[in-house]
Amino acid sequence: MASNPFNNAQPSYPTRCATLSRRWGLFSILAGVLIHACDLPKSIVRRQRLVRDGIVRAAIALLGFAITSPVLAEPIPVTLTKTDSGWQLLRGGEPYVIRGAGGTGPMAQLAATGANSIRTWGVEGADAILDEAHALGLTVTIGIWLGHERHGFDYGDEAQVAEQMARAKAAVLAHKDHPALLMWGIGNEMEGFGDGNDPTIWKAVNDIAAMVKELDPHHPTMTVTAEIGGDRVEWLHRRSPAIDVHGINSYGGAPSLPKRLAEAGATKPYVLTEFGTVGSWESGKTAWGSPYEQTSTEKAAFFKLSYESAVLEQPGKALGAYVFTWGFKMEGTATWLGLLLPDGSTIATVDAMTEYWTGEPPANRSPVVTPLRIDGPDQVKPGALISVSTDVSDPESKSLTARWTLRPESSEMLTGGDFRRDLPDIPEAIVEATLDDVRLRMPPEPGAYRLFYYVNDGAGKAATASLPILVMGTPRPRLPIDVYTDGLEAMPWAPAGWMGNVDDLTLDGDYRASVHRGDRSVRLHYTGTFNWVGVAWQHPPNNWGDQEGGFDVTGARALEVWARGEYGGEKVTFGVGIIGNDKPFADSAIVKGKAVELTDSWTRYTVPLSRKDLSSIKTAFVITISGRRTPVTVYLDDVRFVK
């Protein structure tokens, strides 16, 4: 659930020697943290005992690492053993059950809940993650990101598969000896969302797993799939011998997972690698298709059901679990999957985690909230004045503060974990608000909206709820509509349509050394002598007019592209649409811009689209590059349809 996160190979852990000055610098800083934590006023300590204890434990762990760890730490072997009751994970010869989370939230805060492990989706930043985890007494399942076809990866392309294998090998060599490493997570939902039975994908996965086992026999291999439907159990359990553990991302289906695995004939142990709440794709929906989101209180109850059913009651089968997501992210809604809010507050699910992992509930618990109730219909006229209410309480009777906000509804709920930008607040919609009710005036523009409710106890605990509301009428697409911004995984169209002299083209959609805005851009490098090459951004990937797809971008007046060349003088053309009416599913418009010469500075270019039919654009963006005697390098950023 992340962008292609491979980084350059780094020296293996034992060669990264920490100096004594760094050790003693860390000691002096953490000693202050420990003294401060132990010197809290008694009234605060009583209210936040477990939080304080968690900070102290984390500080002690860090101090121990700073003072006593050797300059060259040794790897800790992890083995998977077969017992009379099933499977057992051993770390350093001792039984080990995973109590973990996946995400990028504060690691020390996670350790304070009683967690013992974290999960990554790729190796980007792995050095720092492993080091910090080791200092906190946590282990890490390091992900090796494998390409997704919806992002343009082609498992039938031997060159792409070979490059992916080389990157995986570099990752293993870089990190296999780190003492915090628990196991390798080879791919995440790379099989897609269909039946998951593409033999070329599974061959590539098993080949990488076999390579990993040869290079590192001391850490198990795991592959993570999107649930277990289709032929996933067949391919992973019976046709992929190099994979030791089945990682399963399961949300609404987590409580029934053990039964379904047994019925499918599963033979390998599993880890619940993502779970926590009912997914936006699984929830009940409104008449216009917006999903109902559980309150944070309901999410905690469902977490308990899933954890008990799929983990605690499955010894010998389940090796543990990683709840998702430790942090906050926009996926479905701004609150659907996050266990933390942007200010660091945690919701009731974290209270449940703490109770399971430490044996007792936290001293300060999250507020309890009921689903939002609208006084009247949930489909209203533009500009309608409506009232919404809830019931909220605090377990420790703390004074609570609330925030209500209205936002446009997301245009897509099933993103496969791909990055999406937060949608903007509409502050003028809130007319009057109290702790448990709000009056709001709906916007004049027709379309789907969502009301969000945030309540906080002032001591780091929060609760959330949301309610979908429809403003009746014919909505228009909201502009601008991104074609590319900050990574390929965020985009509805994929750069899958390669044309011309493609053997001499490379495309990096997560380039970071030169950007117009944000932290990533696209780098196209063409080494062909003269000739030409082109790339089309398509929906779905590899759609040349034989598949349904595309999006309505009506209202756009232009396609905007920010671009630059390596040196200036590079000749390119930009366009929209490429599929003609000779195909069953044509682009509703085809517009080819004039050839331009790039400069070596970021410059804005536009493809005019006035009076064009933009109701079904399968090919959102087309770039062609003219070759010359020397290689041509072009950078792209902020490609979008604008007014």
XYZ file of C-alpha atoms in Angstrom:
643
model
C 0.000 0.000 0.000
C 2.696 2.299 -0.892
C 4.665 3.633 -3.822
C 7.510 1.581 -5.264
C 9.734 1.943 -2.208
C 13.062 0.402 -3.218
C 16.064 2.456 -2.321
C 19.688 1.971 -3.227
C 21.454 -0.912 -1.547
C 23.077 0.061 1.750
C 25.885 -1.635 3.665
C 24.627 -4.529 5.817
C 23.973 -3.705 9.454
C 27.226 -4.974 11.039
C 29.270 -2.657 8.798
C 27.401 0.467 9.955
C 29.484 1.111 13.063
C 28.133 3.675 15.523
C 30.746 5.876 17.169
C 31.119 6.106 20.934
C 30.293 9.790 20.824
C 26.927 9.005 19.239
C 26.268 6.372 21.911
C 27.017 8.800 24.756
C 25.078 11.595 23.045
C 22.072 9.319 22.875
C 22.644 8.345 26.502
C 22.587 11.942 27.726
C 19.424 12.824 25.788
C 17.518 9.744 26.864
C 18.621 10.061 30.453
C 16.864 13.425 30.497
C 13.737 11.869 29.008
C 13.759 9.134 31.659
C 14.276 11.568 34.539
C 11.488 13.811 33.245
C 9.097 10.874 32.876
C 9.835 9.672 36.391
C 9.418 13.190 37.840
C 5.869 13.802 36.574
C 3.469 15.276 39.160
C 1.586 12.564 40.998
C -1.802 13.797 39.831
C -0.708 13.403 36.213
C 0.908 10.054 36.895
C -2.313 8.686 38.307
C -4.270 9.771 35.236
C -1.696 8.681 32.693
C 0.041 5.821 34.459
C 0.281 3.463 31.524
C 1.337 6.190 29.123
C 4.044 7.219 31.604
C 5.087 3.601 32.102
C 5.258 3.094 28.358
C 7.493 6.159 27.958
C 9.723 4.936 30.754
C 9.941 1.447 29.255
C 10.798 2.917 25.873
C 13.431 5.214 27.422
C 14.979 2.337 29.371
C 15.124 0.247 26.216
C 16.808 3.074 24.357
C 19.258 3.663 27.214
C 20.085 -0.015 27.309
C 20.757 0.051 23.608
C 22.888 3.188 23.896
C 24.978 1.862 26.796
C 25.287 -1.864 26.340
C 24.773 -2.743 22.677
C 27.939 -3.767 20.907
C 29.299 -1.702 18.052
C 28.686 -4.681 15.802
C 25.254 -6.129 16.709
C 24.588 -9.715 15.724
C 21.522 -10.892 13.792
C 18.926 -12.779 15.813
C 17.824 -15.961 14.003
C 14.105 -16.463 13.464
C 12.767 -19.915 12.660
C 9.402 -21.411 11.841
C 8.934 -24.801 13.484
C 6.276 -27.495 13.182
C 4.805 -28.674 16.465
C 2.127 -31.171 17.477
C -0.394 -28.312 17.594
C 0.675 -26.623 14.362
C 3.263 -23.915 13.684
C 5.332 -21.770 16.003
C 7.608 -18.805 15.387
C 10.850 -18.798 17.365
C 13.114 -15.758 17.707
C 16.474 -16.438 19.262
C 15.099 -19.845 20.220
C 12.181 -18.369 22.182
C 8.475 -18.483 21.170
C 7.422 -15.251 19.514
C 3.858 -14.073 18.788
C 3.529 -10.946 16.658
C 1.726 -8.057 18.368
C 2.169 -5.365 15.794
C 0.934 -2.600 13.554
C 1.686 -1.292 10.099
C 2.069 2.398 9.395
C 4.312 5.409 9.855
C 3.098 6.781 13.191
C 5.498 7.330 16.118
C 7.260 4.088 16.931
C 7.834 4.893 20.617
C 4.114 5.574 21.028
C 3.377 2.185 19.487
C 5.858 0.446 21.802
C 4.071 2.047 24.765
C 0.869 0.161 23.820
C 2.649 -3.152 24.373
C 3.391 -3.830 20.701
C 6.470 -5.858 19.810
C 6.659 -5.500 15.999
C 6.031 -3.231 13.036
C 5.543 -3.943 9.358
C 6.756 -2.024 6.296
C 5.658 -2.340 2.676
C 9.073 -1.594 1.176
C 12.704 -0.957 2.049
C 12.660 2.807 1.699
C 14.126 4.209 4.924
C 14.686 0.699 6.280
C 18.023 1.542 7.928
C 16.501 4.144 10.227
C 13.366 2.055 10.847
C 15.355 -1.018 11.843
C 17.689 0.965 14.089
C 14.871 2.757 15.912
C 12.853 -0.432 16.260
C 15.845 -2.264 17.724
C 16.395 0.536 20.233
C 12.751 0.249 21.322
C 12.744 -3.542 21.548
C 10.574 -3.956 18.432
C 11.061 -6.287 15.498
C 10.381 -5.432 11.855
C 8.824 -7.382 9.026
C 10.555 -5.708 6.100
C 8.464 -5.512 2.955
C 9.959 -6.038 -0.483
C 7.621 -4.125 -2.765
C 6.617 -5.995 -5.918
C 5.060 -4.273 -8.918
C 1.300 -4.058 -9.461
C -0.182 -4.400 -12.919
C -2.617 -1.566 -12.181
C 0.458 0.679 -11.810
C 1.806 -0.449 -15.182
C 4.089 -3.327 -14.129
C 4.153 -6.162 -16.672
C 5.035 -9.599 -15.281
C 5.343 -10.823 -18.860
C 8.238 -8.415 -19.421
C 11.426 -10.327 -18.616
C 13.455 -7.140 -18.210
C 11.068 -5.678 -15.621
C 10.947 -8.961 -13.716
C 14.754 -9.257 -13.747
C 15.159 -5.703 -12.486
C 12.670 -6.397 -9.703
C 14.622 -9.503 -8.716
C 17.849 -7.476 -8.608
C 16.256 -4.854 -6.378
C 14.951 -7.528 -4.044
C 18.394 -9.094 -3.840
C 19.970 -5.748 -2.986
C 17.407 -5.223 -0.226
C 18.110 -8.614 1.338
C 21.877 -8.165 1.241
C 21.518 -4.728 2.825
C 19.334 -5.717 5.781
C 19.520 -9.475 6.415
C 21.918 -9.183 9.360
C 20.055 -6.543 11.341
C 19.011 -7.852 14.786
C 15.564 -6.212 14.530
C 14.623 -8.105 11.346
C 11.822 -10.621 11.928
C 10.842 -11.827 8.461
C 10.576 -10.773 4.829
C 7.239 -9.592 3.405
C 7.632 -10.343 -0.299
C 5.013 -8.260 -2.088
C 1.706 -6.815 -0.970
C -1.449 -7.578 -2.978
C 0.673 -7.852 -6.131
C -1.751 -10.551 -7.361
C -4.456 -7.889 -7.846
C -8.104 -7.950 -6.855
C -9.417 -10.631 -9.208
C -8.953 -14.379 -8.813
C -5.252 -13.944 -8.042
C -4.214 -16.810 -10.312
C -1.802 -15.290 -12.829
C 1.012 -17.876 -13.075
C 3.567 -15.284 -14.228
C 3.020 -13.268 -11.050
C 3.278 -16.282 -8.765
C 6.402 -17.548 -10.513
C 8.079 -14.179 -9.972
C 7.015 -14.145 -6.309
C 8.241 -17.683 -5.639
C 11.513 -17.026 -7.494
C 12.197 -14.024 -5.277
C 11.259 -16.007 -2.149
C 13.676 -18.769 -3.157
C 16.428 -16.220 -3.712
C 15.715 -14.659 -0.305
C 15.902 -18.037 1.446
C 19.234 -18.775 -0.218
C 20.732 -15.431 0.804
C 19.156 -15.369 4.261
C 18.223 -18.759 5.739
C 17.693 -17.184 9.172
C 14.436 -15.284 8.500
C 11.145 -16.713 7.140
C 9.572 -15.560 3.883
C 6.009 -14.258 3.741
C 3.817 -13.076 0.872
C 0.813 -10.817 1.529
C -2.420 -11.183 -0.449
C -5.641 -9.219 -0.655
C -7.857 -11.586 1.359
C -7.872 -15.294 0.355
C -10.520 -15.521 -2.379
C -10.099 -16.946 -5.856
C -7.083 -19.215 -6.240
C -4.810 -17.492 -3.721
C -4.642 -20.415 -1.285
C -3.965 -22.858 -4.122
C -1.089 -20.805 -5.500
C 0.469 -19.736 -2.214
C 0.061 -22.915 -0.148
C 0.583 -25.584 -2.800
C 2.392 -24.041 -5.758
C 4.841 -21.652 -4.045
C 7.153 -23.833 -1.946
C 9.605 -21.015 -1.161
C 6.953 -19.037 0.738
C 6.824 -19.971 4.426
C 3.987 -17.783 5.724
C 0.746 -16.455 4.237
C 0.226 -12.782 5.080
C -3.436 -11.860 4.748
C -4.997 -8.405 4.531
C -8.527 -8.941 5.809
C -10.969 -6.371 7.118
C -14.680 -7.216 7.267
C -13.847 -10.885 6.662
C -11.293 -11.267 9.461
C -13.626 -12.961 11.985
C -14.477 -15.720 9.472
C -10.931 -16.068 8.142
C -9.953 -19.304 9.990
C -13.068 -21.124 8.763
C -12.543 -19.996 5.188
C -8.850 -20.959 5.237
C -9.733 -24.447 6.433
C -12.368 -24.836 3.723
C -9.814 -23.759 1.096
C -7.322 -26.393 2.289
C -4.683 -24.040 3.728
C -1.582 -25.794 5.057
C 0.760 -22.944 5.975
C 0.674 -20.621 8.994
C -0.608 -17.104 8.523
C -0.205 -13.587 9.844
C -3.101 -11.143 9.792
C -1.102 -8.385 8.094
C -3.832 -5.738 7.824
C -7.099 -5.598 9.788
C -9.046 -3.409 12.173
C -12.368 -2.208 10.792
C -14.891 -3.098 8.118
C -13.545 -1.830 4.785
C -15.237 0.910 2.805
C -15.766 -1.637 0.006
C -17.537 -4.023 2.441
C -19.790 -1.635 4.336
C -23.480 -0.998 3.791
C -24.176 1.882 1.427
C -26.559 4.758 0.929
C -28.979 4.888 -1.988
C -26.357 6.848 -3.969
C -23.506 4.442 -3.159
C -21.626 6.152 -0.313
C -20.528 3.673 2.375
C -21.470 3.973 6.033
C -18.380 4.259 8.239
C -18.226 2.711 11.699
C -17.697 5.090 14.608
C -14.369 4.754 16.409
C -16.257 3.010 19.224
C -17.678 0.470 16.766
C -14.244 0.022 15.175
C -12.774 -0.956 18.544
C -15.498 -3.561 19.057
C -14.890 -5.002 15.597
C -11.121 -5.046 16.213
C -11.734 -7.158 19.319
C -13.939 -9.592 17.404
C -11.368 -9.948 14.619
C -8.376 -10.294 16.942
C -9.999 -12.900 19.140
C -11.446 -14.923 16.241
C -8.517 -14.840 13.824
C -5.526 -14.667 16.189
C -6.084 -15.509 19.867
C -8.303 -18.508 19.135
C -5.967 -19.906 16.444
C -2.757 -21.112 18.163
C -0.622 -23.169 15.828
C -2.119 -21.434 12.775
C -1.931 -17.684 13.403
C 1.549 -16.339 14.178
C 0.154 -12.940 15.195
C -1.157 -9.788 13.564
C -0.420 -6.255 12.362
C -3.328 -3.855 12.857
C -3.723 -1.137 10.207
C -2.887 1.686 10.114
C -0.592 3.083 12.774
C -0.971 6.693 11.710
C -3.598 8.504 9.648
C -4.304 8.464 5.926
C -6.939 9.371 3.399
C -8.444 6.109 2.160
C -12.170 6.041 1.598
C -12.475 8.838 4.158
C -9.968 10.766 6.233
C -10.852 8.692 9.326
C -11.645 5.221 7.990
C -8.436 3.335 8.712
C -6.278 5.597 10.882
C -5.619 4.647 14.505
C -4.184 8.102 15.148
C -5.432 11.571 14.286
C -3.074 14.184 12.820
C -2.477 15.669 16.290
C -1.322 12.289 17.624
C -4.510 11.458 19.527
C -5.537 7.803 19.491
C -8.971 6.215 19.154
C -10.633 3.382 21.064
C -9.048 0.669 18.901
C -5.687 1.558 20.450
C -7.222 1.134 23.917
C -8.257 -2.386 22.894
C -4.765 -3.106 21.566
C -3.227 -1.945 24.839
C -5.524 -4.152 26.897
C -4.761 -7.262 24.835
C -1.016 -6.610 24.711
C -0.333 -5.437 28.282
C -3.069 -7.298 30.126
C -4.839 -4.209 31.421
C -6.716 -1.269 29.864
C -5.078 2.160 29.722
C -5.741 4.465 32.653
C -7.176 7.038 30.252
C -9.620 5.680 27.689
C -11.091 7.175 24.534
C -14.507 8.880 24.467
C -17.513 6.768 23.499
C -19.614 7.995 20.565
C -22.802 6.779 18.869
C -23.512 6.973 15.095
C -24.508 10.404 13.800
C -28.253 10.989 13.365
C -29.751 13.384 10.829
C -33.047 15.097 11.660
C -34.809 14.375 8.374
C -33.813 12.812 5.047
C -30.162 12.330 4.045
C -30.891 13.537 0.485
C -31.516 17.278 0.493
C -31.858 20.232 -1.874
C -28.911 22.558 -2.592
C -28.443 25.017 0.254
C -30.701 23.074 2.657
C -30.382 23.737 6.400
C -30.123 20.454 8.346
C -29.436 19.245 11.897
C -27.304 16.287 12.996
C -26.709 14.939 16.499
C -24.922 12.197 18.439
C -24.431 10.935 21.994
C -20.931 11.152 23.442
C -19.422 10.443 26.861
C -16.022 10.028 28.455
C -15.168 6.970 30.592
C -13.313 9.154 33.101
C -15.858 12.014 32.899
C -13.335 14.377 31.342
C -14.433 17.600 29.706
C -14.701 17.017 25.956
C -14.310 19.312 22.968
C -15.808 18.618 19.538
C -15.167 19.678 15.958
C -17.672 19.253 13.128
C -16.651 19.651 9.489
C -18.211 18.999 6.076
C -16.130 17.782 3.132
C -16.840 16.578 -0.398
C -17.183 12.801 -0.595
C -14.285 10.933 -2.155
C -14.879 10.006 -5.783
C -13.525 6.502 -5.167
C -13.566 4.242 -2.131
C -11.582 1.224 -3.344
C -8.061 2.515 -3.956
C -6.012 -0.579 -3.142
C -4.185 1.492 -0.549
C -2.939 4.000 -3.121
C -2.228 7.483 -1.838
C -5.046 10.023 -2.042
C -4.999 13.668 -1.037
C -7.159 14.844 1.857
C -10.344 16.537 0.692
C -10.839 20.177 1.763
C -13.073 21.327 4.598
C -16.098 23.488 3.746
C -16.037 25.708 6.864
C -18.879 27.974 5.717
C -21.256 24.990 5.928
C -21.220 24.943 9.748
C -23.883 27.333 11.071
C -23.940 26.388 14.753
C -22.213 23.559 16.647
C -22.140 22.174 20.183
C -20.577 19.066 21.734
C -23.291 16.728 20.509
C -25.204 18.474 17.711
C -24.663 20.708 14.692
C -26.717 22.789 12.272
C -25.253 23.142 8.808
C -26.194 24.606 5.468
C -25.389 22.299 2.580
C -23.448 23.660 -0.407
C -25.244 24.881 -3.549
C -23.366 22.414 -5.783
C -25.077 19.024 -6.192
C -23.095 15.977 -5.207
C -22.110 13.667 -2.366
C -20.720 15.104 0.863
C -19.673 13.711 4.245
C -20.027 15.248 7.688
C -17.166 14.428 10.081
C -17.265 14.551 13.882
C -14.105 14.668 16.007
C -14.206 14.724 19.803
C -11.136 14.969 22.060
C -10.597 14.633 25.809
C -7.596 16.981 25.926
C -5.321 14.173 27.134
C -4.506 12.395 23.895
C -7.674 10.340 23.391
C -10.269 10.951 20.678
C -13.370 9.572 18.983
C -14.658 9.974 15.419
C -17.823 9.468 13.407
C -19.010 10.412 9.921
C -22.246 10.657 7.971
C -22.765 10.728 4.162
C -25.251 13.306 2.845
C -26.380 13.914 -0.744
C -27.196 17.286 -2.255
C -29.624 16.378 -5.017
C -29.045 17.369 -8.626
C -26.596 16.515 -11.384
C -23.032 16.867 -10.082
C -20.156 18.022 -12.242
C -16.649 16.610 -11.919
C -14.597 18.466 -9.323
C -11.605 20.163 -10.867
C -8.667 20.032 -10.937
C -8.401 16.293 -11.596
C -4.902 14.893 -11.155
C -3.302 12.690 -13.780
C 0.060 12.662 -11.986
C 1.112 14.162 -8.669
C 3.541 12.773 -6.080
C 3.757 9.171 -7.207
C 2.147 6.811 -9.704
C 0.237 4.870 -7.064
C -1.945 7.898 -6.390
C -3.306 8.187 -9.890
C -6.442 6.895 -11.635
C -4.578 6.598 -14.962
C -1.378 4.532 -15.279
C 1.582 5.138 -17.663
C 1.150 1.678 -19.171
C 0.848 2.505 -22.895
C 4.401 2.474 -24.252
C 4.930 3.196 -27.957
C 7.792 3.513 -30.395
C 11.352 2.588 -29.510
C 10.396 1.382 -25.998
C 13.471 -0.813 -25.458
C 15.512 2.355 -24.945
C 13.139 4.039 -22.499
C 13.094 3.991 -18.701
C 10.409 5.645 -16.548
C 10.769 6.468 -12.867
C 7.464 7.673 -11.413
C 8.898 8.320 -7.956
C 11.852 10.537 -8.871
C 12.875 12.842 -6.017
C 15.961 14.783 -7.131
C 14.011 17.317 -9.217
C 10.373 18.227 -8.532
C 8.042 21.105 -9.326
C 5.811 20.603 -6.291
C 5.574 17.955 -3.588
C 8.333 15.398 -3.225
C 8.176 13.256 -6.391
C 8.104 13.636 -10.159
C 8.319 11.492 -13.308
C 11.694 11.020 -14.994
C 11.720 9.718 -18.585
C 15.150 8.739 -19.925
C 15.436 7.835 -23.625
C 18.757 6.474 -24.888
C 17.703 5.665 -28.450
C 19.543 7.343 -31.302
C 16.981 9.510 -33.100
C 13.660 7.653 -33.642
C 10.904 8.395 -31.090
C 9.197 6.970 -28.039
C 5.900 7.681 -26.289
C 3.944 6.878 -23.143
C 0.159 7.010 -22.676
C -1.486 7.293 -19.242
C -4.357 4.776 -19.480
C -7.366 3.553 -17.523
C -7.362 0.704 -16.969
C -3.663 -0.043 -17.613
C -2.906 -1.342 -21.118
C -6.302 -0.217 -22.398
C -6.017 0.392 -26.153
C -9.756 0.567 -26.640
C -10.755 -3.039 -25.977
C -11.822 -2.439 -22.371
C -14.336 -0.222 -20.648
C -12.851 2.439 -18.426
C -11.959 6.087 -18.375
C -13.299 9.033 -16.428
C -15.563 11.996 -17.016
C -13.540 15.230 -16.862
C -16.276 17.465 -18.277
C -15.715 21.105 -17.423
C -11.957 21.035 -17.904
C -10.689 23.743 -20.217
C -7.152 22.387 -20.515
C -4.680 19.705 -19.543
C -1.898 21.352 -17.573
C 1.624 19.869 -17.577
C 4.698 21.068 -15.741
C 7.844 19.836 -17.482
C 11.548 20.450 -17.927
C 14.454 18.917 -19.793
C 17.834 17.894 -18.482
C 19.667 20.548 -20.496
C 16.992 22.332 -22.526
C 16.140 21.886 -26.185
C 14.475 18.474 -25.751
C 11.568 18.100 -28.229
C 8.290 16.626 -26.973
C 4.577 16.680 -27.718
C 1.749 16.507 -25.194
C -1.786 15.329 -25.875
C -5.043 13.915 -24.538
C -6.726 10.801 -25.951
C -5.380 8.298 -28.423
C -8.079 5.644 -28.971
C -10.107 6.213 -32.124
C -13.619 5.143 -33.090
C -12.279 2.017 -34.771
C -12.101 0.512 -31.284
C -15.113 -0.590 -29.176
C -14.248 1.830 -26.345
C -12.852 5.023 -27.813
C -11.637 8.153 -26.088
C -14.430 10.710 -26.274
C -11.861 13.286 -27.447
C -8.435 13.161 -29.082
C -6.334 16.321 -28.887
C -2.677 16.447 -29.911
C -0.750 19.513 -28.867
C 1.988 21.208 -30.828
C 5.596 20.086 -30.497
C 7.502 22.104 -27.908
C 11.143 22.540 -26.946
C 11.706 22.209 -23.218
C 13.962 24.412 -21.138
C 16.064 23.272 -18.204
C 13.628 24.971 -15.789
C 10.158 23.858 -14.740
C 7.670 25.378 -17.195
C 3.878 25.152 -17.483
C 2.421 23.814 -20.741
C -1.249 23.361 -21.635
C -3.294 21.319 -24.088
C -6.512 23.319 -24.809
C -9.706 21.297 -24.363
C -12.521 23.840 -24.781
C -15.571 22.510 -26.635
C -14.287 18.935 -26.483
C -16.335 15.952 -25.329
C -14.546 14.921 -22.146
C -17.183 12.528 -20.851
C -15.060 9.373 -21.225
C -11.295 9.843 -21.269
C -9.487 6.502 -21.230
C -6.152 8.061 -22.207
C -5.652 11.100 -20.014
C -2.166 12.099 -21.122
C 0.165 11.216 -23.985
C 3.789 12.311 -24.284
C 6.096 11.605 -27.216
C 9.832 12.288 -27.142
C 12.002 12.843 -30.225
C 15.378 11.154 -30.107
C 18.725 12.670 -31.023
C 22.359 11.616 -31.048
C 22.649 11.805 -27.270
C 20.229 10.551 -24.582
C 17.143 12.645 -23.818
C 15.880 13.106 -20.247
C 12.512 14.711 -19.526
C 10.886 15.459 -16.162
C 7.108 15.762 -15.584
C 5.088 16.924 -12.592
C 1.587 18.172 -11.727
C -0.189 16.806 -14.782
C -3.885 17.594 -14.334
C -7.145 18.681 -15.925
C -7.946 22.276 -14.961
C -10.611 24.912 -15.477
